[in-house]
PDB file of C-alpha atoms in Angstrom:
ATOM      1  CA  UNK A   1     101.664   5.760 219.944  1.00  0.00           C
ATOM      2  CA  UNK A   2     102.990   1.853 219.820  1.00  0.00           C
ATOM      3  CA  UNK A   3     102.679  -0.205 222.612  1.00  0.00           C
ATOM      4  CA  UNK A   4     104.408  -3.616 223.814  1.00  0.00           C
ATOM      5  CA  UNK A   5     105.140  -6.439 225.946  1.00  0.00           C
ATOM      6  CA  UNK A   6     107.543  -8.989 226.447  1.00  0.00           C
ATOM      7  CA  UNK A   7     107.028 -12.352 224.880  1.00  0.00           C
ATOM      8  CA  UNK A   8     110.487 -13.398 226.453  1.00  0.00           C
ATOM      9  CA  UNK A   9     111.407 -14.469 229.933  1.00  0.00           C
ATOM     10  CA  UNK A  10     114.063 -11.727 230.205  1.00  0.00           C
ATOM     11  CA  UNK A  11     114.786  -8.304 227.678  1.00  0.00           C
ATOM     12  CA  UNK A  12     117.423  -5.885 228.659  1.00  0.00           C
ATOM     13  CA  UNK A  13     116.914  -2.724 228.594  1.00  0.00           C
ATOM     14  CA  UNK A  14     120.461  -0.836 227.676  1.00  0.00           C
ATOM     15  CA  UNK A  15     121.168   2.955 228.297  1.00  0.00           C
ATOM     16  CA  UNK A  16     121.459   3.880 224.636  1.00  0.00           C
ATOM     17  CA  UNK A  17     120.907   2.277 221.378  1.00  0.00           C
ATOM     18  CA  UNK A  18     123.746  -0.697 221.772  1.00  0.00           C
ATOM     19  CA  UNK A  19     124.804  -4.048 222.437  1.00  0.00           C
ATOM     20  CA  UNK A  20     127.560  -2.552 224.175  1.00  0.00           C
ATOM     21  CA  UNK A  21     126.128   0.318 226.275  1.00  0.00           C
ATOM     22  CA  UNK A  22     125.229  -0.753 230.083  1.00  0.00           C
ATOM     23  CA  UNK A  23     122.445  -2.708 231.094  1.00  0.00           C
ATOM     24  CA  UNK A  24     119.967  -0.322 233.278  1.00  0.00           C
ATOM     25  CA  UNK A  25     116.959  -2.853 233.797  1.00  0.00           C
ATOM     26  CA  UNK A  26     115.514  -6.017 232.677  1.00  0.00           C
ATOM     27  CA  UNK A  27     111.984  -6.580 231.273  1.00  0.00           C
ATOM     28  CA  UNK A  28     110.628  -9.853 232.480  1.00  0.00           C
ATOM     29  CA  UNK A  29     107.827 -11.248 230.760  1.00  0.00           C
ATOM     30  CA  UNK A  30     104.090 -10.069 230.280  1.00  0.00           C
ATOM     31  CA  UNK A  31     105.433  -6.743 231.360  1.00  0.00           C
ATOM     32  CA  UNK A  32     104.302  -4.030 229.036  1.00  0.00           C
ATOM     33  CA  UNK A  33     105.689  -0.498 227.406  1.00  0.00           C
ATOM     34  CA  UNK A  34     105.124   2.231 225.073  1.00  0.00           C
ATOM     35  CA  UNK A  35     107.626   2.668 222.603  1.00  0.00           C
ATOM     36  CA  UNK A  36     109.165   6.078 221.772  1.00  0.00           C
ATOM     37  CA  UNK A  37     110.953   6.166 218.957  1.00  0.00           C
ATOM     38  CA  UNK A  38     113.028   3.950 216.256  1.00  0.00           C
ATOM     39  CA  UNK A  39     116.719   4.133 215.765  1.00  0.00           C
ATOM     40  CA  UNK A  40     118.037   1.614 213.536  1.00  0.00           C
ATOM     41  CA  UNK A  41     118.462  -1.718 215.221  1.00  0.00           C
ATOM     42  CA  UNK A  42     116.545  -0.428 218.266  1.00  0.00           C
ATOM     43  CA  UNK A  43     113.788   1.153 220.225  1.00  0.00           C
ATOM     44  CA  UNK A  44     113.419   3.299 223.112  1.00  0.00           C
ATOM     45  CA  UNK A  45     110.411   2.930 225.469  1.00  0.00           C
ATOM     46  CA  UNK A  46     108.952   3.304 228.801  1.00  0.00           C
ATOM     47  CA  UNK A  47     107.892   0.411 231.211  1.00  0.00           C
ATOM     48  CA  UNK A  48     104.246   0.912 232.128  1.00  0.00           C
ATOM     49  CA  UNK A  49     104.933  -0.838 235.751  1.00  0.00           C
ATOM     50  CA  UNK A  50     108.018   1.526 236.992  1.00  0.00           C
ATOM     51  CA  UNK A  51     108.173   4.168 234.359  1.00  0.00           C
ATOM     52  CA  UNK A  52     111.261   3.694 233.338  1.00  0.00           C
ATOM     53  CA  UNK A  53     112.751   4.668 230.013  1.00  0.00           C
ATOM     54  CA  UNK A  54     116.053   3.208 228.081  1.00  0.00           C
ATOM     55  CA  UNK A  55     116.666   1.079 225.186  1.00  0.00           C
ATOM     56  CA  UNK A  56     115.772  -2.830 223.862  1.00  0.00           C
ATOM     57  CA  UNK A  57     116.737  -4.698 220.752  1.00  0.00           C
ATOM     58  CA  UNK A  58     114.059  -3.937 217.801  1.00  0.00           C
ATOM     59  CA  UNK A  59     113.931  -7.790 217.183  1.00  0.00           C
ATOM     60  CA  UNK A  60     112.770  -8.600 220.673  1.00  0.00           C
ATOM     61  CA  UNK A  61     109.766  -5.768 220.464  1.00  0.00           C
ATOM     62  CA  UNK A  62     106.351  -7.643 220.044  1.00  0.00           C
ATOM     63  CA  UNK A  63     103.424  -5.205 219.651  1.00  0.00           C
ATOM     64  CA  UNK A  64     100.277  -5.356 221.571  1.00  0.00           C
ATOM     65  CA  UNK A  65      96.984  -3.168 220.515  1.00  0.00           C
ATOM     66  CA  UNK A  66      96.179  -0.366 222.608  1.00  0.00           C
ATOM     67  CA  UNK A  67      92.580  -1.736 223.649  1.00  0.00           C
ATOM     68  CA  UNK A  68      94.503  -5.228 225.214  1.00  0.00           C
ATOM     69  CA  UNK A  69      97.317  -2.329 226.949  1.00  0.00           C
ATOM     70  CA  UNK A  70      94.821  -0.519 228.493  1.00  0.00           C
ATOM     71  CA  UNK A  71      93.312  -3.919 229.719  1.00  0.00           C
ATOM     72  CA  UNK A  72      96.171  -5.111 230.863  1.00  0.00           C
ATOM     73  CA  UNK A  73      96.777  -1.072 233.014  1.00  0.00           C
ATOM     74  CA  UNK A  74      93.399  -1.709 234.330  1.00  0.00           C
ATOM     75  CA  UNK A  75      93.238  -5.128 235.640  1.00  0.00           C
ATOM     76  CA  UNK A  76      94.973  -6.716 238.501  1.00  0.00           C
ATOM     77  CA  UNK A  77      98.217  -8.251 238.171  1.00  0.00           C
ATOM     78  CA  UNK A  78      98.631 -11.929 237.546  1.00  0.00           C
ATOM     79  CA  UNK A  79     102.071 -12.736 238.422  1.00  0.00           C
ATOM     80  CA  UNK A  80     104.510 -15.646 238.927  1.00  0.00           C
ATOM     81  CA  UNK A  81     106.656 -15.780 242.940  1.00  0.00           C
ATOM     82  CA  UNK A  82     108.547 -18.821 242.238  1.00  0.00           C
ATOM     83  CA  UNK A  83     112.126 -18.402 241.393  1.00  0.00           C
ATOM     84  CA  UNK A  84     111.080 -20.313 237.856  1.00  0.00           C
ATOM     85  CA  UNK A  85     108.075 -21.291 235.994  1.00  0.00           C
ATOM     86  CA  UNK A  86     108.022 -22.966 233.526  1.00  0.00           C
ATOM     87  CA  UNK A  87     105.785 -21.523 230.407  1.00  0.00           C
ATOM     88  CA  UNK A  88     104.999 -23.777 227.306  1.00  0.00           C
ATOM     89  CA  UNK A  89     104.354 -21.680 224.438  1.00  0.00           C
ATOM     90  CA  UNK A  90     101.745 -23.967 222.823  1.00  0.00           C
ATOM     91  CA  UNK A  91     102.208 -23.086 219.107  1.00  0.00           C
ATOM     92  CA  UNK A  92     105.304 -24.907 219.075  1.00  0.00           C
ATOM     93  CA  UNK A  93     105.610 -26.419 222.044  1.00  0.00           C
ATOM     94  CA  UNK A  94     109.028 -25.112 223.582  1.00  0.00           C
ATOM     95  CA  UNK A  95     109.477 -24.015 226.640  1.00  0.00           C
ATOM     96  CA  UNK A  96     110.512 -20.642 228.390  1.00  0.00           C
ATOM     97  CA  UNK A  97     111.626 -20.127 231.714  1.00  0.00           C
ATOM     98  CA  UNK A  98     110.257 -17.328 233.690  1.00  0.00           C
ATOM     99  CA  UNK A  99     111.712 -15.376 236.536  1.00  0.00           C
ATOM    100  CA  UNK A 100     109.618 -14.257 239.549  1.00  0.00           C
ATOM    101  CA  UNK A 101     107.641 -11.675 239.356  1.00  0.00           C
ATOM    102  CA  UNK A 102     106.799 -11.919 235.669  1.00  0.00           C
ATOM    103  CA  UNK A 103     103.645 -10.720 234.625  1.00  0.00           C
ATOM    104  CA  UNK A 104     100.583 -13.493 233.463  1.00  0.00           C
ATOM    105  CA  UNK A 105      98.536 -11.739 231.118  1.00  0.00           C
ATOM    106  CA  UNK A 106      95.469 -12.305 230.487  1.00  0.00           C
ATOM    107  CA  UNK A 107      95.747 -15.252 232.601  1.00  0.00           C
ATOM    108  CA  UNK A 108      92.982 -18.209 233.214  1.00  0.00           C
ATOM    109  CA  UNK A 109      92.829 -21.802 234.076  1.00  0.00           C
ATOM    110  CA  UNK A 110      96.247 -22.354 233.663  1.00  0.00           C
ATOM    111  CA  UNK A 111      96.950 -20.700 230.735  1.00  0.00           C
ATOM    112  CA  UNK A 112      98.277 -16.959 229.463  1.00  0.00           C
ATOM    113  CA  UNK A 113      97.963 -15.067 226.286  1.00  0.00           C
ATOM    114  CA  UNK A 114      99.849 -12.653 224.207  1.00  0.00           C
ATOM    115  CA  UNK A 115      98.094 -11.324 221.233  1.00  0.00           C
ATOM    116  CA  UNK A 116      96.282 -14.921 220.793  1.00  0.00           C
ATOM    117  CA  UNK A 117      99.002 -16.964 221.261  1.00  0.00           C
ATOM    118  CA  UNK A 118      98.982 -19.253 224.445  1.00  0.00           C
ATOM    119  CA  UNK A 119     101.316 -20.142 227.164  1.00  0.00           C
ATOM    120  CA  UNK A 120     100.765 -22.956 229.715  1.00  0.00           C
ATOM    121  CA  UNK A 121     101.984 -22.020 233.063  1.00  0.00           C
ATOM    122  CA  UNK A 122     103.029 -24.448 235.129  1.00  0.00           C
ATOM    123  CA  UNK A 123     101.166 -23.352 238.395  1.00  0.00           C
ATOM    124  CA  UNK A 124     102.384 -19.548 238.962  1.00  0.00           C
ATOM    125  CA  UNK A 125     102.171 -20.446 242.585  1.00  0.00           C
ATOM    126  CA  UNK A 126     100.643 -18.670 245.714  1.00  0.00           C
ATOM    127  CA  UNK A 127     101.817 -15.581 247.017  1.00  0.00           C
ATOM    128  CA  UNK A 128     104.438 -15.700 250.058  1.00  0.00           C
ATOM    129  CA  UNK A 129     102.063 -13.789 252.993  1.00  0.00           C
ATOM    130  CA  UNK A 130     104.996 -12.648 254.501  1.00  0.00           C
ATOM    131  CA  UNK A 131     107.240  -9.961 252.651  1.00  0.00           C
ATOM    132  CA  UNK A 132     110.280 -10.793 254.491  1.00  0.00           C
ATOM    133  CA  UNK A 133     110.099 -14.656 253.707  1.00  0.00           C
ATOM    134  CA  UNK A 134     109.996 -13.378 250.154  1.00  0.00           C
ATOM    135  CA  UNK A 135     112.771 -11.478 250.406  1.00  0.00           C
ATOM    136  CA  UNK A 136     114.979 -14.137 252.263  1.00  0.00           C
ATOM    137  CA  UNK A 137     113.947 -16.676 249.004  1.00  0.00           C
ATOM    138  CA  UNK A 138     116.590 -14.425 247.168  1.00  0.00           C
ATOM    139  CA  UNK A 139     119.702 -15.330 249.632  1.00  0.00           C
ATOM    140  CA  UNK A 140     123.187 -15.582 248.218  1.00  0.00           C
ATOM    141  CA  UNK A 141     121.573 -14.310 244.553  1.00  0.00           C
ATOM    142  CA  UNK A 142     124.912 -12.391 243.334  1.00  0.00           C
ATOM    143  CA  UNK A 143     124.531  -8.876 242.676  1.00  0.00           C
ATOM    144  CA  UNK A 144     123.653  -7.648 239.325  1.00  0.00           C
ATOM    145  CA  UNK A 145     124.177  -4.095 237.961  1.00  0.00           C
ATOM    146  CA  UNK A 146     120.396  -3.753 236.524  1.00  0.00           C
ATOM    147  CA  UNK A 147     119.255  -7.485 237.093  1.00  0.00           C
ATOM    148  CA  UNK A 148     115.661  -8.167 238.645  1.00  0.00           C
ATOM    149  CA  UNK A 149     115.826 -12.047 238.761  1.00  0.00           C
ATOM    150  CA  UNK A 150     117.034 -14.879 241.053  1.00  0.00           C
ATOM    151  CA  UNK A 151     120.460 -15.505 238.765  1.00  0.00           C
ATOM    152  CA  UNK A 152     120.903 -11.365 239.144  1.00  0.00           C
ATOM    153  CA  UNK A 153     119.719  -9.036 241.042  1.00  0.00           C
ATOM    154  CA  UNK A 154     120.914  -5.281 242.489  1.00  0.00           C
ATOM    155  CA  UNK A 155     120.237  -3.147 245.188  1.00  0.00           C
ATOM    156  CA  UNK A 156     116.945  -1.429 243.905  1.00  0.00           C
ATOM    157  CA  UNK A 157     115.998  -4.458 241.503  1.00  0.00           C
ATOM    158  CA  UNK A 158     116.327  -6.490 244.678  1.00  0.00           C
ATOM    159  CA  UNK A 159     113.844  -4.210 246.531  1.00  0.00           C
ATOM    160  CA  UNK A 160     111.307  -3.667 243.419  1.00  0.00           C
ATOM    161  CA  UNK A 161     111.018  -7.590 243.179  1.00  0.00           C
ATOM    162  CA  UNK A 162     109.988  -8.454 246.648  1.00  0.00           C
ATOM    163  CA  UNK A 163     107.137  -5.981 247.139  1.00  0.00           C
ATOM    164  CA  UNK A 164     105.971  -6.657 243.470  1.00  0.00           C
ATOM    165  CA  UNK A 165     105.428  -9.944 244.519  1.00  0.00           C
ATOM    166  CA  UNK A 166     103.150  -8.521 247.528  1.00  0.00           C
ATOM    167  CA  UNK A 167     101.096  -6.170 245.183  1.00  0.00           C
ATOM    168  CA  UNK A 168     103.108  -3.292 245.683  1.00  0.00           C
ATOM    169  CA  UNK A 169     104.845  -1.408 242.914  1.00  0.00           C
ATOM    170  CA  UNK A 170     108.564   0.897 243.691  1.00  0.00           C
ATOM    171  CA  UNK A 171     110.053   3.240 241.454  1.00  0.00           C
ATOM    172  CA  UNK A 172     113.453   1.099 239.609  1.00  0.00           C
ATOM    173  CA  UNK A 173     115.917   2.744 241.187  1.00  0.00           C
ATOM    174  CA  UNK A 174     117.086   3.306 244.668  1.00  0.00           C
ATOM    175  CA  UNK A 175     117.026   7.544 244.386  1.00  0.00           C
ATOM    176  CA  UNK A 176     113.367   6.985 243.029  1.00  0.00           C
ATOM    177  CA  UNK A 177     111.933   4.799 245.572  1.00  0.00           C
ATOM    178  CA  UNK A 178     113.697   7.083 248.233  1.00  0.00           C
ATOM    179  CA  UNK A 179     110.907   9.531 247.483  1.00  0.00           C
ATOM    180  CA  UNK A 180     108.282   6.465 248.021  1.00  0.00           C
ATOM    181  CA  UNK A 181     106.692   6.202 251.983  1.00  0.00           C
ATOM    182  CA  UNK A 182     106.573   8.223 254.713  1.00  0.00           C
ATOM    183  CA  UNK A 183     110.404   8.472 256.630  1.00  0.00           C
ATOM    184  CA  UNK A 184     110.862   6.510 259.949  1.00  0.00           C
ATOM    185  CA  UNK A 185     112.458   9.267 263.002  1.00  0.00           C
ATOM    186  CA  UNK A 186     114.262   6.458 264.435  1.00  0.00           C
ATOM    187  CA  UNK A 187     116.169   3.490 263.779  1.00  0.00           C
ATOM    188  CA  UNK A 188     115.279   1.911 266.748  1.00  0.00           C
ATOM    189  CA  UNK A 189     111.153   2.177 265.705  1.00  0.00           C
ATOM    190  CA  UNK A 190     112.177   0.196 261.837  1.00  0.00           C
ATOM    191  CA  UNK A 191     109.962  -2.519 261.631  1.00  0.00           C
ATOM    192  CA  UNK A 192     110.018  -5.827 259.101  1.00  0.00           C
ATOM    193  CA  UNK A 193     109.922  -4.616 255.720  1.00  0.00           C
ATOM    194  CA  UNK A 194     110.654  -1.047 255.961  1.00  0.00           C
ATOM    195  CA  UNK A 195     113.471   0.385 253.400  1.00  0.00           C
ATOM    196  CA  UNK A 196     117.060   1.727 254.646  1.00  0.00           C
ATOM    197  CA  UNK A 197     118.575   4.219 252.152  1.00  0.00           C
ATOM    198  CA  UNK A 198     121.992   5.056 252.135  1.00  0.00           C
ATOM    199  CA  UNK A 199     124.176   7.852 250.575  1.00  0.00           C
ATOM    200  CA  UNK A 200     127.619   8.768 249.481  1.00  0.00           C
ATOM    201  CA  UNK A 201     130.028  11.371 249.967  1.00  0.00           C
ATOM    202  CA  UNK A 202     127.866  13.746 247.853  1.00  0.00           C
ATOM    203  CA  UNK A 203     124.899  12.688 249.401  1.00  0.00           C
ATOM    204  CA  UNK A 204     123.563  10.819 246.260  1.00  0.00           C
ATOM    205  CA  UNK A 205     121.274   8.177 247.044  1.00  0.00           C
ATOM    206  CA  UNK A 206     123.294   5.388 245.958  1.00  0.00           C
ATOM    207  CA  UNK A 207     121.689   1.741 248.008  1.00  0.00           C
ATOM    208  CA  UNK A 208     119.140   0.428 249.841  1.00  0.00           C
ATOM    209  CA  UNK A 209     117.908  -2.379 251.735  1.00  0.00           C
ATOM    210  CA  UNK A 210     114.620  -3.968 253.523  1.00  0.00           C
ATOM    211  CA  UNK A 211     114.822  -3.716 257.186  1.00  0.00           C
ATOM    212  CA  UNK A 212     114.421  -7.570 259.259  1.00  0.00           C
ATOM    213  CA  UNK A 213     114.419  -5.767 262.354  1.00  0.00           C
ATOM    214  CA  UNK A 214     115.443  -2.625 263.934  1.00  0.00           C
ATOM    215  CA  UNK A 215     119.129  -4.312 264.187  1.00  0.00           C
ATOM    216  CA  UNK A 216     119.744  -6.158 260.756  1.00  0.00           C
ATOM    217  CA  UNK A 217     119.160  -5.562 256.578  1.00  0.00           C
ATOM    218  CA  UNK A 218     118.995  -7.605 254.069  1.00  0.00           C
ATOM    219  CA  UNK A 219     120.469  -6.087 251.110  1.00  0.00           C
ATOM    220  CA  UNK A 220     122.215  -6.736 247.721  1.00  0.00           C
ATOM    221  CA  UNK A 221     125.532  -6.006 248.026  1.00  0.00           C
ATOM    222  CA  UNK A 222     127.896  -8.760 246.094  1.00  0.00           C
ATOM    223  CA  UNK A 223     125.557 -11.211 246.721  1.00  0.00           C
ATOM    224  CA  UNK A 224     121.727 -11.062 248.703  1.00  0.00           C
ATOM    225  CA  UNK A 225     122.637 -11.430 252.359  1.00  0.00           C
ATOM    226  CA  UNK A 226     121.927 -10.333 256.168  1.00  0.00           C
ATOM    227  CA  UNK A 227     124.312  -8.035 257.734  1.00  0.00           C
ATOM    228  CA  UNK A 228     123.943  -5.556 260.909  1.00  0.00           C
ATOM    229  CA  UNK A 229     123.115  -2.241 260.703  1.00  0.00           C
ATOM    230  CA  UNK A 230     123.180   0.623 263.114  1.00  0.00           C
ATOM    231  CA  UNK A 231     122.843   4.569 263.301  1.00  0.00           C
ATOM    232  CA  UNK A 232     126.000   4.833 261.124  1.00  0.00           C
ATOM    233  CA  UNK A 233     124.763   2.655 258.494  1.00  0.00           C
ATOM    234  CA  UNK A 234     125.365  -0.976 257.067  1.00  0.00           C
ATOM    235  CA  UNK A 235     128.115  -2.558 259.149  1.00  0.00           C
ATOM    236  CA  UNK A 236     129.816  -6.054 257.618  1.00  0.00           C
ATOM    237  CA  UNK A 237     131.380  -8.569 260.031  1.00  0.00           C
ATOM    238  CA  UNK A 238     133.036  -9.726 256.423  1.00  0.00           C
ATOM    239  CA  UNK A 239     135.085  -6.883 255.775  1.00  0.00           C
ATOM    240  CA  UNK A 240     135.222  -5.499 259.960  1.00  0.00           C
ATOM    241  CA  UNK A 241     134.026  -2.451 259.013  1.00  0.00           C
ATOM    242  CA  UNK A 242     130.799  -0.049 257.714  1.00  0.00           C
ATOM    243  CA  UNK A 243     130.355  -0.595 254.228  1.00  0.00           C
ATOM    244  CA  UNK A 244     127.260   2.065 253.625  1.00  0.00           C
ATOM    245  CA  UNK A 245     126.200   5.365 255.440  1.00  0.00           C
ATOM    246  CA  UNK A 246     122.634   5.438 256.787  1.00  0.00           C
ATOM    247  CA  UNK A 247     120.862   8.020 255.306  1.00  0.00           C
ATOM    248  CA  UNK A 248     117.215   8.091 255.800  1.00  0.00           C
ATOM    249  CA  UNK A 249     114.305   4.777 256.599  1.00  0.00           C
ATOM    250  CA  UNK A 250     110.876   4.699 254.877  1.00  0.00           C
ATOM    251  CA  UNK A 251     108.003   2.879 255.502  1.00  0.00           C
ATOM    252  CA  UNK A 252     106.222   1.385 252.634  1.00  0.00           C
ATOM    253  CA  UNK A 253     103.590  -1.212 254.127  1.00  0.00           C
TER     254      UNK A 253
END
């Protein structure tokens, strides 16, 4: 088995093996994979932090032993909650600019390293204590198919970054993390933080938001904003009408 990690602020990860199949997910960087197998220009692999398999370009794959891997499994998670930091890769002194909630490895006074090459971090920051003033940093953030960043971002991406940046790890997508917590009976009991799921005709989980309250959700949904929500689901005073059926509530924290 090969293992990886990202070396670069932001990898795609693509359903199959092309530049022109969908995006799915992003890696951000210091986040690490195994790969699965080799097909021409590209390998398939699974994220260590979600799980998640699909496709990035061979020529953005750097290698990592298995010994640092399993370090990096075992230890807890450095991690950047501004919406950039700056990283100076010191062997030739550019600069990359990382997303929240990218992964430090390895990280000490200042400084990260991948396979003994060093990046400066200009101060990763402290963690937001509150989850919802985390999630409210990502306001007006257009909506993404498969981003996980400030510039991008879905539904489920949207969701994944905020609690990663409070220690807590989700599933990628929204009919994954749906499986996540323990359900909420009532609307009226949500609290701050807890996930709204919603559905379609078929009754495929298909969104999901964090709940402010027991009477609003903040949500990706053309762009990261606050709308109402009651027993029928996601109602926008935008559009005058319910743009997502309520399925089920979950609390996480």
């Amino acid at each position: 088995m090969e293992y990886g990690i990202s070396k670069l602020a932001i990898i795609p990860i693509r359903a199959e093996g092309s530049d022109r199949s969908e995006m799915v997910s992003q890696l951000l960087f210091g986040e690490t994979y195994e790969l699965l197998e080799r097909q021409d220009k590209w390998v398939k692999i699974v994220t260590a932090h979600d799980a998640y398999e699909g496709w990035i370009s061979s020529n953005q794959v750097s290698l990592l032993n298995y010994e640092d891997y399993l370090s990096l499994q075992q230890t807890d998670v450095i991690f950047t909650t501004q919406p950039v930091t700056i990283a100076n890769k010191q062997s030739d002194n550019s600069l990359l600019y990382l997303p929240a909630g990218s992964n430090l490895p390895f990280y000490e006074n200042g400084s990260s390293w991948i396979n003994n090459e060093v990046f400066g971090i200009n101060d990763p920051g402290d963690r937001e204590a509150d989850l919802i003033a985390t999630a409210k940093t990502y306001l007006n953030t257009p909506y993404l198919w498969a981003g996980r960043t400030h510039f991008g971002i879905d539904c489920s991406g949207f969701v994944q970054a905020v609690y990663k940046q409070h220690g807590i790890q989700l599933r990628r997508d929204a009919s994954q993390q749906v499986e996540q917590g323990t359900a909420v009976d009532f609307l009226p009991s949500a609290q701050a933080g807890d996930l709204a799921f919603f559905d379609n005709d078929e009754g495929r989980i298909v969104h999901v938001g964090i709940m402010l309250n027991s009477e609003q959700i903040i949500h990706s949904s053309g762009r990261v904003k606050i709308e109402a929500i009651d027993g029928q689901g996601i109602y926008s005073e935008e559009f005058k009408k319910h743009t997502h059926k309520l399925r089920i509530i979950k609390r996480i924290l």
